[in-house]
Amino acid sequence: MSQEIELKLSLPQRALPALRRHPLFANAERVGKAQTLDNVYFDTPGLALKARKVALRTRKEGRRWLQTVKCAALSTGGLTQRPEWEQPYGGNFDFGAIDNPDVVRLLENHRDALVPVLSTRFRRDTRACAPREGVRILLMLDTGTIEAGGRSAPICELELELVAGDPLDLLELARDLARDLPLMPADLSKAERGYRLFHDQAPAAVRAEPSRLEARQGVIAAFRDLAHGCLRQWQANAAAAAALAAHPAGDESGAAEATDTACAECIHQLRIALRRLRSLLRLFAPALPAEFTDAWNERLAELADRYGDARDIDVLYADFLAPLQDTAGADELGGEELPALLALADRRRKQARAAAIEHVADADQGLAMLEFSIALLRLPEGALLDAVALKAFARLRLARLRKKARRRYQAAGALIPAQLHKLRIALKRLRYGTEFFAPLFATGRTKRYLDALNRAQDTLGFLHDMEAARARLQQWAGEDAALQRAAAFALGWQGARYTRRRRRALGEVETLLWGKTPW
């Protein structure tokens, strides 16, 4: 068995000439001639191998045939380590060289049911780079197609495979390339992309993954695990948004609108990932170098701000304006007033989405992911930090978040919108912190506490959205009397709901901040 350590980077077709001219690629040693590789992946009709995260592939390289078995591993920032067994293929599968009994048992049990389920065909140009003594990295540029279920998708990616050195060497080489090229770390393998084609699965938004902390972990190790989870969410949603934008659906049966909505949700989840990362930096700040937290808090805030308008206008349109189309009272406005406001909002929504999608494709997005991955691996660990019990650290940090939220609560007693918004932010950070540390405490109590936090945050979130909608609608209406009347109607329609929620906002929060907690 060999242990494959690789870093996969996607790039747009338009960037291929620039990559080929880049000194790190152009000056690297050529490894043989460029080859066309034909690959067929096998599974059962019910995809039993995929269910166990095992891939079985045959590959034709010129006149040579190879059989490869791979087991999936967790991938972060495009960096993957996984076991791999490769051997010559003579027309019949041979699993005798595999030294993992569970994998052998799985393959033998399904041997008679194995059929081709997807294929890839791509041209591979391989180079070798030795950035310093003791380090050797293969650069494999793959361009071609994936086919499955009668559908196809393009392949355009650069794989960096570690021959000698450390995983950090892969990330540093990728970073040096990404400083000049629009490279994006890609966690999905060609096989995983093929299976999605097989199922006709469109890219979709990815929510935050649950924390898997263990009490025996050190503080820095816990931070690194949680940060990698946020990074995976960030990366997955950036890739999904870019894919949806690059291959929009047709207009049949509202498919274009569904794709547009899916893209907006990807951007929203990307922004959530960045916010969670910033909250995580604050949560672990006492254990982290100040220069690390300061630099990344600022950089992540700048990235998240690029998507704020898109999300805010989506909420305004979907929650405050679109429902008015079916409201009987809307007729009182007469004629074109409300439709004009809806049309204006729809234009602004599409413009904001388009701007957000452009930011997703920015070259510095992938560079930021790679540089953050490098910074995580370089974090120092010491005996003093290792001696701190993670559960005790969690209690102290959550207590501090709760104390800050109490101060925000007391300041919000007059129900001033700006103070309610600060309370909402404090509760959000408390919620994120509780989610991060959840596995360390009683499951049932933690879930109930998080449910209550979510309800309180939803109430405060609606109040904030209402104030944001008021400001934006006033800005849009300007001196236009017809638009001013339509905006007033839209805000008035939500008036009773706003009053009810504003009245109960602090009551929902009080028990959370002064009652019992899971920790």
JSON list of N, CA, C and O in Angstrom, two decimals, residues 357-388:
[
{"chain": "A", "resi": 357, "resn": "ILE", "atom": "N", "xyz": [-20.85, 36.85, -7.14]},
{"chain": "A", "resi": 357, "resn": "ILE", "atom": "CA", "xyz": [-20.29, 35.73, -7.91]},
{"chain": "A", "resi": 357, "resn": "ILE", "atom": "C", "xyz": [-18.93, 36.10, -8.47]},
{"chain": "A", "resi": 357, "resn": "ILE", "atom": "O", "xyz": [-18.00, 35.29, -8.50]},
{"chain": "A", "resi": 358, "resn": "GLU", "atom": "N", "xyz": [-18.78, 37.34, -8.90]},
{"chain": "A", "resi": 358, "resn": "GLU", "atom": "CA", "xyz": [-17.47, 37.81, -9.38]},
{"chain": "A", "resi": 358, "resn": "GLU", "atom": "C", "xyz": [-16.43, 37.72, -8.27]},
{"chain": "A", "resi": 358, "resn": "GLU", "atom": "O", "xyz": [-15.28, 37.33, -8.50]},
{"chain": "A", "resi": 359, "resn": "HIS", "atom": "N", "xyz": [-16.84, 38.06, -7.05]},
{"chain": "A", "resi": 359, "resn": "HIS", "atom": "CA", "xyz": [-15.91, 37.99, -5.92]},
{"chain": "A", "resi": 359, "resn": "HIS", "atom": "C", "xyz": [-15.51, 36.55, -5.62]},
{"chain": "A", "resi": 359, "resn": "HIS", "atom": "O", "xyz": [-14.38, 36.27, -5.23]},
{"chain": "A", "resi": 360, "resn": "VAL", "atom": "N", "xyz": [-16.48, 35.61, -5.78]},
{"chain": "A", "resi": 360, "resn": "VAL", "atom": "CA", "xyz": [-16.17, 34.20, -5.55]},
{"chain": "A", "resi": 360, "resn": "VAL", "atom": "C", "xyz": [-15.05, 33.75, -6.48]},
{"chain": "A", "resi": 360, "resn": "VAL", "atom": "O", "xyz": [-14.17, 32.96, -6.11]},
{"chain": "A", "resi": 361, "resn": "ALA", "atom": "N", "xyz": [-15.09, 34.26, -7.71]},
{"chain": "A", "resi": 361, "resn": "ALA", "atom": "CA", "xyz": [-14.09, 33.86, -8.72]},
{"chain": "A", "resi": 361, "resn": "ALA", "atom": "C", "xyz": [-12.79, 34.65, -8.62]},
{"chain": "A", "resi": 361, "resn": "ALA", "atom": "O", "xyz": [-11.85, 34.38, -9.36]},
{"chain": "A", "resi": 362, "resn": "ASP", "atom": "N", "xyz": [-12.72, 35.63, -7.71]},
{"chain": "A", "resi": 362, "resn": "ASP", "atom": "CA", "xyz": [-11.50, 36.42, -7.57]},
{"chain": "A", "resi": 362, "resn": "ASP", "atom": "C", "xyz": [-10.31, 35.51, -7.27]},
{"chain": "A", "resi": 362, "resn": "ASP", "atom": "O", "xyz": [-10.41, 34.56, -6.48]},
{"chain": "A", "resi": 363, "resn": "ALA", "atom": "N", "xyz": [-9.19, 35.83, -7.85]},
{"chain": "A", "resi": 363, "resn": "ALA", "atom": "CA", "xyz": [-7.99, 35.02, -7.64]},
{"chain": "A", "resi": 363, "resn": "ALA", "atom": "C", "xyz": [-7.58, 34.98, -6.17]},
{"chain": "A", "resi": 363, "resn": "ALA", "atom": "O", "xyz": [-7.04, 33.99, -5.69]},
{"chain": "A", "resi": 364, "resn": "ASP", "atom": "N", "xyz": [-7.84, 36.07, -5.43]},
{"chain": "A", "resi": 364, "resn": "ASP", "atom": "CA", "xyz": [-7.39, 36.09, -4.04]},
{"chain": "A", "resi": 364, "resn": "ASP", "atom": "C", "xyz": [-8.24, 35.23, -3.12]},
{"chain": "A", "resi": 364, "resn": "ASP", "atom": "O", "xyz": [-7.89, 35.03, -1.96]},
{"chain": "A", "resi": 365, "resn": "GLN", "atom": "N", "xyz": [-9.37, 34.71, -3.62]},
{"chain": "A", "resi": 365, "resn": "GLN", "atom": "CA", "xyz": [-10.19, 33.80, -2.80]},
{"chain": "A", "resi": 365, "resn": "GLN", "atom": "C", "xyz": [-9.43, 32.49, -2.55]},
{"chain": "A", "resi": 365, "resn": "GLN", "atom": "O", "xyz": [-9.27, 32.05, -1.41]},
{"chain": "A", "resi": 366, "resn": "GLY", "atom": "N", "xyz": [-8.95, 31.86, -3.62]},
{"chain": "A", "resi": 366, "resn": "GLY", "atom": "CA", "xyz": [-8.18, 30.64, -3.47]},
{"chain": "A", "resi": 366, "resn": "GLY", "atom": "C", "xyz": [-6.87, 30.87, -2.74]},
{"chain": "A", "resi": 366, "resn": "GLY", "atom": "O", "xyz": [-6.44, 30.04, -1.92]},
{"chain": "A", "resi": 367, "resn": "LEU", "atom": "N", "xyz": [-6.23, 32.00, -3.00]},
{"chain": "A", "resi": 367, "resn": "LEU", "atom": "CA", "xyz": [-4.98, 32.33, -2.32]},
{"chain": "A", "resi": 367, "resn": "LEU", "atom": "C", "xyz": [-5.20, 32.44, -0.82]},
{"chain": "A", "resi": 367, "resn": "LEU", "atom": "O", "xyz": [-4.39, 31.95, -0.02]},
{"chain": "A", "resi": 368, "resn": "ALA", "atom": "N", "xyz": [-6.30, 33.07, -0.42]},
{"chain": "A", "resi": 368, "resn": "ALA", "atom": "CA", "xyz": [-6.61, 33.21, 1.01]},
{"chain": "A", "resi": 368, "resn": "ALA", "atom": "C", "xyz": [-6.80, 31.84, 1.66]},
{"chain": "A", "resi": 368, "resn": "ALA", "atom": "O", "xyz": [-6.33, 31.60, 2.79]},
{"chain": "A", "resi": 369, "resn": "MET", "atom": "N", "xyz": [-7.48, 30.92, 0.98]},
{"chain": "A", "resi": 369, "resn": "MET", "atom": "CA", "xyz": [-7.68, 29.58, 1.52]},
{"chain": "A", "resi": 369, "resn": "MET", "atom": "C", "xyz": [-6.35, 28.86, 1.73]},
{"chain": "A", "resi": 369, "resn": "MET", "atom": "O", "xyz": [-6.12, 28.22, 2.77]},
{"chain": "A", "resi": 370, "resn": "LEU", "atom": "N", "xyz": [-5.47, 28.96, 0.75]},
{"chain": "A", "resi": 370, "resn": "LEU", "atom": "CA", "xyz": [-4.17, 28.30, 0.85]},
{"chain": "A", "resi": 370, "resn": "LEU", "atom": "C", "xyz": [-3.32, 28.93, 1.95]},
{"chain": "A", "resi": 370, "resn": "LEU", "atom": "O", "xyz": [-2.67, 28.22, 2.74]},
{"chain": "A", "resi": 371, "resn": "GLU", "atom": "N", "xyz": [-3.31, 30.25, 2.02]},
{"chain": "A", "resi": 371, "resn": "GLU", "atom": "CA", "xyz": [-2.50, 30.91, 3.04]},
{"chain": "A", "resi": 371, "resn": "GLU", "atom": "C", "xyz": [-3.04, 30.64, 4.44]},
{"chain": "A", "resi": 371, "resn": "GLU", "atom": "O", "xyz": [-2.26, 30.52, 5.39]},
{"chain": "A", "resi": 372, "resn": "PHE", "atom": "N", "xyz": [-4.36, 30.54, 4.57]},
{"chain": "A", "resi": 372, "resn": "PHE", "atom": "CA", "xyz": [-4.92, 30.20, 5.88]},
{"chain": "A", "resi": 372, "resn": "PHE", "atom": "C", "xyz": [-4.54, 28.77, 6.26]},
{"chain": "A", "resi": 372, "resn": "PHE", "atom": "O", "xyz": [-4.21, 28.49, 7.43]},
{"chain": "A", "resi": 373, "resn": "SER", "atom": "N", "xyz": [-4.58, 27.84, 5.31]},
{"chain": "A", "resi": 373, "resn": "SER", "atom": "CA", "xyz": [-4.17, 26.46, 5.57]},
{"chain": "A", "resi": 373, "resn": "SER", "atom": "C", "xyz": [-2.72, 26.39, 6.04]},
{"chain": "A", "resi": 373, "resn": "SER", "atom": "O", "xyz": [-2.38, 25.65, 6.98]},
{"chain": "A", "resi": 374, "resn": "ILE", "atom": "N", "xyz": [-1.86, 27.16, 5.40]},
{"chain": "A", "resi": 374, "resn": "ILE", "atom": "CA", "xyz": [-0.45, 27.21, 5.80]},
{"chain": "A", "resi": 374, "resn": "ILE", "atom": "C", "xyz": [-0.30, 27.77, 7.21]},
{"chain": "A", "resi": 374, "resn": "ILE", "atom": "O", "xyz": [0.43, 27.23, 8.05]},
{"chain": "A", "resi": 375, "resn": "ALA", "atom": "N", "xyz": [-1.02, 28.85, 7.49]},
{"chain": "A", "resi": 375, "resn": "ALA", "atom": "CA", "xyz": [-0.94, 29.47, 8.82]},
{"chain": "A", "resi": 375, "resn": "ALA", "atom": "C", "xyz": [-1.41, 28.51, 9.90]},
{"chain": "A", "resi": 375, "resn": "ALA", "atom": "O", "xyz": [-0.84, 28.48, 11.00]},
{"chain": "A", "resi": 376, "resn": "LEU", "atom": "N", "xyz": [-2.43, 27.71, 9.60]},
{"chain": "A", "resi": 376, "resn": "LEU", "atom": "CA", "xyz": [-2.91, 26.73, 10.58]},
{"chain": "A", "resi": 376, "resn": "LEU", "atom": "C", "xyz": [-1.85, 25.68, 10.89]},
{"chain": "A", "resi": 376, "resn": "LEU", "atom": "O", "xyz": [-1.63, 25.32, 12.05]},
{"chain": "A", "resi": 377, "resn": "LEU", "atom": "N", "xyz": [-1.19, 25.17, 9.85]},
{"chain": "A", "resi": 377, "resn": "LEU", "atom": "CA", "xyz": [-0.17, 24.15, 10.06]},
{"chain": "A", "resi": 377, "resn": "LEU", "atom": "C", "xyz": [1.04, 24.69, 10.81]},
{"chain": "A", "resi": 377, "resn": "LEU", "atom": "O", "xyz": [1.75, 23.95, 11.50]},
{"chain": "A", "resi": 378, "resn": "ARG", "atom": "N", "xyz": [1.28, 25.98, 10.68]},
{"chain": "A", "resi": 378, "resn": "ARG", "atom": "CA", "xyz": [2.45, 26.59, 11.33]},
{"chain": "A", "resi": 378, "resn": "ARG", "atom": "C", "xyz": [2.19, 27.04, 12.77]},
{"chain": "A", "resi": 378, "resn": "ARG", "atom": "O", "xyz": [3.12, 27.50, 13.44]},
{"chain": "A", "resi": 379, "resn": "LEU", "atom": "N", "xyz": [0.98, 26.93, 13.24]},
{"chain": "A", "resi": 379, "resn": "LEU", "atom": "CA", "xyz": [0.67, 27.38, 14.60]},
{"chain": "A", "resi": 379, "resn": "LEU", "atom": "C", "xyz": [1.54, 26.64, 15.61]},
{"chain": "A", "resi": 379, "resn": "LEU", "atom": "O", "xyz": [1.65, 25.42, 15.57]},
{"chain": "A", "resi": 380, "resn": "PRO", "atom": "N", "xyz": [2.14, 27.36, 16.55]},
{"chain": "A", "resi": 380, "resn": "PRO", "atom": "CA", "xyz": [2.98, 26.70, 17.55]},
{"chain": "A", "resi": 380, "resn": "PRO", "atom": "C", "xyz": [2.16, 25.94, 18.58]},
{"chain": "A", "resi": 380, "resn": "PRO", "atom": "O", "xyz": [1.05, 26.36, 18.95]},
{"chain": "A", "resi": 381, "resn": "GLU", "atom": "N", "xyz": [2.69, 24.83, 19.03]},
{"chain": "A", "resi": 381, "resn": "GLU", "atom": "CA", "xyz": [2.10, 24.08, 20.13]},
{"chain": "A", "resi": 381, "resn": "GLU", "atom": "C", "xyz": [3.16, 23.92, 21.19]},
{"chain": "A", "resi": 381, "resn": "GLU", "atom": "O", "xyz": [4.31, 23.63, 20.89]},
{"chain": "A", "resi": 382, "resn": "GLY", "atom": "N", "xyz": [2.78, 24.13, 22.46]},
{"chain": "A", "resi": 382, "resn": "GLY", "atom": "CA", "xyz": [3.76, 24.05, 23.53]},
{"chain": "A", "resi": 382, "resn": "GLY", "atom": "C", "xyz": [3.24, 23.27, 24.71]},
{"chain": "A", "resi": 382, "resn": "GLY", "atom": "O", "xyz": [2.04, 22.98, 24.82]},
{"chain": "A", "resi": 383, "resn": "ALA", "atom": "N", "xyz": [4.13, 22.95, 25.63]},
{"chain": "A", "resi": 383, "resn": "ALA", "atom": "CA", "xyz": [3.76, 22.16, 26.80]},
{"chain": "A", "resi": 383, "resn": "ALA", "atom": "C", "xyz": [2.73, 22.89, 27.66]},
{"chain": "A", "resi": 383, "resn": "ALA", "atom": "O", "xyz": [1.82, 22.28, 28.23]},
{"chain": "A", "resi": 384, "resn": "LEU", "atom": "N", "xyz": [2.85, 24.22, 27.73]},
{"chain": "A", "resi": 384, "resn": "LEU", "atom": "CA", "xyz": [1.91, 24.99, 28.54]},
{"chain": "A", "resi": 384, "resn": "LEU", "atom": "C", "xyz": [0.50, 24.88, 27.99]},
{"chain": "A", "resi": 384, "resn": "LEU", "atom": "O", "xyz": [-0.47, 24.65, 28.73]},
{"chain": "A", "resi": 385, "resn": "LEU", "atom": "N", "xyz": [0.36, 25.02, 26.66]},
{"chain": "A", "resi": 385, "resn": "LEU", "atom": "CA", "xyz": [-0.95, 24.91, 26.04]},
{"chain": "A", "resi": 385, "resn": "LEU", "atom": "C", "xyz": [-1.48, 23.48, 26.15]},
{"chain": "A", "resi": 385, "resn": "LEU", "atom": "O", "xyz": [-2.68, 23.26, 26.37]},
{"chain": "A", "resi": 386, "resn": "ASP", "atom": "N", "xyz": [-0.61, 22.50, 26.00]},
{"chain": "A", "resi": 386, "resn": "ASP", "atom": "CA", "xyz": [-1.03, 21.11, 26.07]},
{"chain": "A", "resi": 386, "resn": "ASP", "atom": "C", "xyz": [-1.54, 20.76, 27.47]},
{"chain": "A", "resi": 386, "resn": "ASP", "atom": "O", "xyz": [-2.34, 19.84, 27.64]},
{"chain": "A", "resi": 387, "resn": "ALA", "atom": "N", "xyz": [-1.04, 21.48, 28.48]},
{"chain": "A", "resi": 387, "resn": "ALA", "atom": "CA", "xyz": [-1.44, 21.19, 29.86]},
{"chain": "A", "resi": 387, "resn": "ALA", "atom": "C", "xyz": [-2.82, 21.73, 30.20]},
{"chain": "A", "resi": 387, "resn": "ALA", "atom": "O", "xyz": [-3.41, 21.33, 31.20]},
{"chain": "A", "resi": 388, "resn": "VAL", "atom": "N", "xyz": [-3.35, 22.63, 29.37]},
{"chain": "A", "resi": 388, "resn": "VAL", "atom": "CA", "xyz": [-4.67, 23.20, 29.62]},
{"chain": "A", "resi": 388, "resn": "VAL", "atom": "C", "xyz": [-5.75, 22.23, 29.17]},
{"chain": "A", "resi": 388, "resn": "VAL", "atom": "O", "xyz": [-5.76, 21.79, 28.01]}
]
